[in-house]
XYZ file of N, CA and C in Angstrom:
411
model
N 2.069 -1.843 19.366
C 1.223 -1.204 18.391
C 0.732 -2.446 17.586
N -0.726 -2.660 17.434
C -1.362 -3.444 16.640
C -1.450 -3.335 15.138
N -1.386 -4.421 14.532
C -1.610 -4.173 12.897
C -2.664 -3.977 12.628
N -3.275 -2.959 11.702
C -4.609 -2.735 11.126
C -4.945 -4.175 10.450
N -6.303 -4.331 10.641
C -7.022 -5.403 9.937
C -7.549 -4.664 8.504
N -6.991 -5.064 7.479
C -7.344 -4.583 6.174
C -8.717 -5.509 5.735
N -9.510 -4.590 4.966
C -10.745 -5.397 4.291
C -10.072 -5.596 2.947
N -10.889 -6.785 2.405
C -10.384 -7.208 1.172
C -11.783 -6.810 0.111
N -11.781 -6.158 -0.760
C -12.740 -6.357 -1.925
C -12.648 -7.008 -3.055
N -13.479 -6.787 -3.986
C -13.130 -7.597 -5.408
C -11.941 -7.430 -5.988
N -11.592 -6.096 -5.998
C -10.357 -5.543 -6.460
C -9.449 -4.794 -5.887
N -9.642 -4.927 -4.507
C -8.927 -3.931 -3.802
C -8.709 -4.391 -2.172
N -7.625 -4.070 -1.721
C -7.608 -4.217 -0.317
C -7.319 -2.760 0.494
N -8.219 -2.615 1.384
C -8.253 -1.362 2.037
C -8.551 -1.195 3.366
N -8.322 0.108 4.036
C -8.654 0.402 5.534
C -8.982 1.834 5.316
N -10.300 2.143 5.214
C -10.881 3.357 5.104
C -11.538 3.800 6.255
N -11.224 4.894 7.198
C -11.748 5.305 8.354
C -12.277 6.715 8.161
N -13.145 7.120 8.812
C -13.543 8.454 8.796
C -14.001 8.770 10.242
N -13.811 9.899 10.839
C -14.272 10.519 12.228
C -15.272 11.415 11.674
N -16.595 11.679 11.965
C -17.503 12.436 11.900
C -18.153 13.116 12.882
N -18.646 14.222 12.887
C -19.338 14.541 14.048
C -20.555 15.748 13.388
N -21.702 15.091 14.160
C -22.922 15.780 13.533
C -23.431 16.510 14.727
N -23.976 17.669 14.471
C -24.303 18.726 15.683
C -25.645 18.973 15.674
N -26.669 18.958 16.580
C -28.005 19.392 16.721
C -28.237 20.682 16.233
N -29.385 21.068 15.563
C -29.831 22.393 14.969
C -29.787 23.330 15.971
N -29.186 24.484 15.831
C -28.938 25.532 16.967
C -28.259 25.122 18.019
N -27.566 24.022 17.977
C -26.832 23.467 18.979
C -27.569 23.347 20.507
N -29.049 22.987 20.045
C -29.870 22.536 21.245
C -29.452 21.288 21.829
N -29.306 21.341 23.355
C -28.996 20.259 23.933
C -30.515 19.355 24.206
N -30.495 18.349 23.154
C -31.777 17.746 22.921
C -31.444 16.233 23.137
N -30.303 15.789 22.812
C -30.009 14.479 23.084
C -29.874 13.856 24.445
N -30.825 12.971 24.891
C -30.941 12.129 25.980
C -30.126 11.075 26.025
N -30.087 10.139 26.948
C -29.563 8.949 26.912
C -30.352 8.076 26.020
N -31.699 7.768 26.190
C -32.383 6.967 25.241
C -32.294 7.598 23.937
N -32.368 8.859 23.490
C -32.277 9.293 22.113
C -30.803 8.923 21.687
N -29.720 8.904 22.183
C -28.304 8.706 21.889
C -28.557 7.040 21.713
N -28.749 6.385 22.321
C -29.107 4.837 22.231
C -29.641 4.692 21.029
N -30.736 5.331 20.565
C -31.517 4.976 19.379
C -30.662 5.634 18.096
N -30.076 6.641 18.207
C -29.232 6.877 17.112
C -28.140 6.038 16.826
N -27.456 5.455 18.030
C -26.784 4.200 17.674
C -27.153 3.480 16.687
N -28.294 3.015 17.152
C -29.103 1.632 16.411
C -29.034 2.071 15.282
N -29.732 3.380 14.687
C -30.135 3.921 13.307
C -28.734 3.821 12.656
N -27.752 4.446 13.123
C -26.532 4.643 12.431
C -25.761 3.039 12.219
N -25.955 2.368 12.927
C -25.746 0.995 12.562
C -26.188 0.238 11.672
N -27.505 0.252 11.598
C -28.545 -0.207 10.573
C -28.014 0.426 9.301
N -27.956 1.800 9.047
C -27.913 2.267 7.922
C -26.524 2.073 7.329
N -25.461 2.086 8.449
C -24.100 1.680 7.657
C -24.138 0.354 7.096
N -24.966 -0.795 7.692
C -25.060 -2.100 7.340
C -25.443 -1.690 5.926
N -26.428 -1.146 5.426
C -26.817 -1.049 4.172
C -25.859 -0.361 3.093
N -24.916 0.256 3.648
C -24.043 0.853 2.979
C -22.495 0.077 2.987
N -22.660 -1.233 3.336
C -21.367 -2.087 3.655
C -20.627 -1.552 4.267
N -20.887 -0.661 5.448
C -19.934 0.100 6.134
C -20.382 -0.306 7.583
N -19.365 0.104 8.541
C -19.486 -0.279 9.824
C -19.288 0.939 10.715
N -19.845 1.040 12.099
C -19.470 1.947 12.998
C -18.590 1.319 13.875
N -17.220 1.746 14.046
C -16.381 1.443 14.727
C -16.351 1.767 16.365
N -16.942 3.099 16.271
C -16.879 3.493 17.705
C -18.096 4.971 17.448
N -18.960 4.874 18.691
C -19.959 5.963 18.625
C -20.127 6.456 20.058
N -20.254 7.636 19.929
C -20.589 8.508 21.409
C -21.127 9.814 21.066
N -21.624 10.223 22.162
C -22.085 11.886 22.042
C -22.363 12.389 23.436
N -22.773 13.764 23.140
C -23.214 14.721 24.322
C -24.605 15.124 23.907
N -24.983 15.961 24.891
C -26.415 16.520 24.495
C -26.549 17.360 23.460
N -25.412 17.774 22.816
C -25.833 18.597 21.444
C -25.037 18.234 20.180
N -24.165 17.039 20.184
C -23.336 16.527 19.299
C -23.214 15.015 19.442
N -23.031 14.469 18.167
C -22.368 12.934 18.152
C -21.379 12.879 17.586
N -20.410 11.772 17.923
C -19.096 11.386 17.140
C -19.506 10.075 16.726
N -19.045 9.790 15.406
C -18.959 8.584 14.697
C -17.639 8.122 14.114
N -16.959 6.942 14.449
C -16.077 6.411 13.535
C -16.480 5.503 12.809
N -16.269 5.766 11.330
C -17.011 4.868 10.478
C -16.044 4.273 9.551
N -16.098 2.847 9.297
C -15.112 2.472 8.315
C -16.162 1.948 7.272
N -15.454 2.195 6.007
C -16.394 2.141 4.692
C -15.450 1.691 3.540
N -16.191 0.962 2.685
C -15.407 0.671 1.198
C -15.085 1.592 0.360
N -14.236 1.569 -0.414
C -13.743 2.352 -1.475
C -14.833 2.868 -2.351
N -15.958 1.960 -2.757
C -16.995 2.147 -3.704
C -17.850 3.020 -2.941
N -17.913 3.578 -1.760
C -18.825 4.140 -0.929
C -18.371 5.859 -1.273
N -19.322 6.628 -1.757
C -18.974 8.087 -1.662
C -19.194 8.619 -0.188
N -18.099 8.745 0.393
C -18.387 9.473 1.833
C -19.435 10.354 2.269
N -19.418 11.389 1.444
C -20.228 12.589 1.358
C -21.747 12.158 1.280
N -22.004 11.259 0.651
C -23.545 10.298 0.196
C -23.917 9.718 1.361
N -22.812 8.942 1.910
C -23.260 8.113 3.281
C -23.521 8.949 4.397
N -22.618 10.199 4.380
C -22.848 11.264 5.466
C -24.407 11.574 5.409
N -24.615 12.150 4.392
C -25.877 12.672 4.038
C -27.171 11.802 4.262
N -26.945 10.308 3.941
C -27.814 9.362 4.184
C -28.046 9.042 5.824
N -26.768 9.119 6.431
C -27.113 8.766 7.957
C -27.705 10.120 8.631
N -27.569 11.264 8.171
C -28.019 12.431 8.778
C -29.692 12.371 8.415
N -30.077 12.147 7.153
C -31.219 12.142 6.796
C -32.233 11.133 7.322
N -31.616 9.896 7.439
C -32.370 8.808 8.125
C -32.643 8.928 9.274
N -31.396 9.276 10.130
C -31.674 9.681 11.766
C -32.551 10.677 11.889
N -32.573 11.608 11.355
C -33.353 12.970 11.284
C -34.488 12.531 11.449
N -35.015 11.850 10.334
C -36.570 11.255 10.280
C -36.872 10.556 11.144
N -36.074 9.541 11.478
C -36.775 8.285 12.498
C -36.542 9.044 13.881
N -35.618 9.911 14.189
C -35.639 10.408 15.746
C -36.848 11.431 15.783
N -36.926 12.092 14.880
C -38.334 13.157 14.790
C -39.426 12.374 15.078
N -39.529 11.199 14.534
C -40.882 10.417 14.531
C -40.900 9.641 15.761
N -39.972 9.191 16.418
C -39.984 8.320 17.748
C -39.938 9.673 18.995
N -39.101 10.771 18.604
C -39.064 11.307 20.096
C -39.884 12.583 19.782
N -41.124 12.944 18.861
C -41.652 14.114 18.570
C -41.986 14.875 19.788
N -42.612 14.317 20.685
C -42.933 15.141 21.944
C -41.936 15.718 22.635
N -40.655 14.902 22.735
C -39.476 15.523 23.473
C -38.883 16.567 22.513
N -38.718 16.717 21.174
C -38.179 17.513 20.511
C -39.059 18.896 20.039
N -40.567 18.529 20.395
C -41.420 19.593 20.265
C -41.006 20.906 21.159
N -40.391 20.559 22.334
C -40.030 21.443 23.340
C -38.883 22.308 22.640
N -38.239 21.869 21.846
C -36.870 22.692 21.446
C -36.959 23.031 19.960
N -37.935 22.412 19.143
C -38.225 22.794 17.711
C -39.442 22.952 17.642
N -39.948 24.072 16.651
C -41.197 24.132 16.023
C -41.323 23.651 14.657
N -40.310 23.660 13.718
C -40.077 22.914 12.580
C -39.421 21.590 12.674
N -39.817 20.701 11.702
C -39.277 19.212 11.531
C -37.766 19.442 11.371
N -36.850 19.630 12.349
C -35.414 19.610 12.032
C -34.880 18.951 13.292
N -33.328 18.564 13.190
C -32.787 17.804 14.222
C -31.339 18.312 13.957
N -30.542 17.943 12.820
C -29.220 18.148 12.600
C -29.209 19.547 11.845
N -27.861 20.085 12.174
C -27.570 21.364 11.148
C -27.186 20.769 9.709
N -27.329 21.687 8.946
C -27.038 21.358 7.565
C -25.511 20.923 7.278
N -24.537 21.264 8.380
C -23.128 20.961 8.052
C -22.853 19.568 8.959
N -21.556 19.426 8.870
C -20.915 18.166 9.534
C -19.224 18.285 9.503
N -18.810 17.811 10.436
C -17.370 17.613 10.390
C -16.956 16.020 10.068
N -15.736 16.092 9.155
C -15.102 14.806 8.862
C -13.754 14.838 8.799
N -13.061 13.931 9.215
C -11.605 13.594 9.179
C -11.192 12.411 8.665
N -10.267 12.292 7.752
C -9.994 10.954 7.359
C -8.861 10.529 8.698
N -9.151 9.094 8.672
C -8.053 8.505 9.884
C -7.828 7.152 9.572
N -6.552 6.402 9.959
C -6.097 5.243 9.411
C -5.207 4.752 10.562
N -4.535 3.675 10.161
C -3.673 2.909 10.993
C -2.286 3.576 11.194
N -1.886 4.466 10.419
C -0.762 5.037 10.398
C -0.627 6.683 10.522
N 0.495 7.070 10.899
C 0.639 8.484 11.013
C 0.930 9.153 9.891
N 0.824 10.439 9.444
C 1.359 11.110 8.572
C 2.688 10.647 8.477
N 3.470 11.214 9.419
C 4.981 10.615 9.528
C 5.362 9.359 9.172
N 4.837 8.240 9.502
C 5.012 7.187 9.084
C 4.744 6.715 7.510
N 3.782 7.292 7.257
C 3.733 7.381 5.635
C 4.502 8.102 4.921
N 4.726 9.125 5.440
C 5.912 10.051 4.666
C 7.288 9.246 4.597
N 7.711 8.610 5.824
C 8.816 7.975 5.930
C 8.904 6.700 4.709
N 7.694 6.238 4.916
C 7.621 4.911 3.918
C 7.745 5.439 2.285
N 7.114 6.710 2.094
C 7.045 6.844 0.342
C 8.419 7.591 0.122
N 9.439 8.207 1.136
C 10.666 8.658 1.259
C 11.489 7.555 0.831
N 11.266 6.314 1.546
C 12.118 5.353 1.329
C 12.096 4.310 0.019
N 11.031 4.554 -0.635
C 11.076 3.816 -1.944
C 12.297 4.194 -2.968
N 12.376 3.104 -3.775
C 13.636 3.415 -4.724
C 13.406 3.971 -5.674
N 13.892 4.762 -6.206
C 13.538 5.541 -7.795
C 14.224 4.234 -8.903
N 13.309 4.256 -9.794
C 13.489 3.325 -10.725
C 14.960 3.869 -11.555
N 15.440 2.976 -12.276
C 16.698 3.197 -12.892
C 16.249 3.855 -14.468
């Protein structure tokens, strides 16, 4: 098992990762190979602006998965909102002809999303560590 690489901030050392899933509006199967490639570029560029990074990215015809690493000063819900807003706008602009076959309104993602925190240790390992801490006298 490899040791996780911690990031260092001005006043913190951290390793914050989140698994997110975005689903297309009405779960329409609109994501093509070219569209998926463009989404990856958009997400990476957007994360760079938020001092975050995409660790892993993939998707299917109606949803995408992102594994995002982000610093503690970033509010995750705002980052996710920005990722969805920017990607929707740019995808609708570049792939307007393709998307007009599926949507008559300017939409791309559903209003909701999935997010789960994830890190370098399991809950069991963390629980064991906390349990082993000595109690002060």
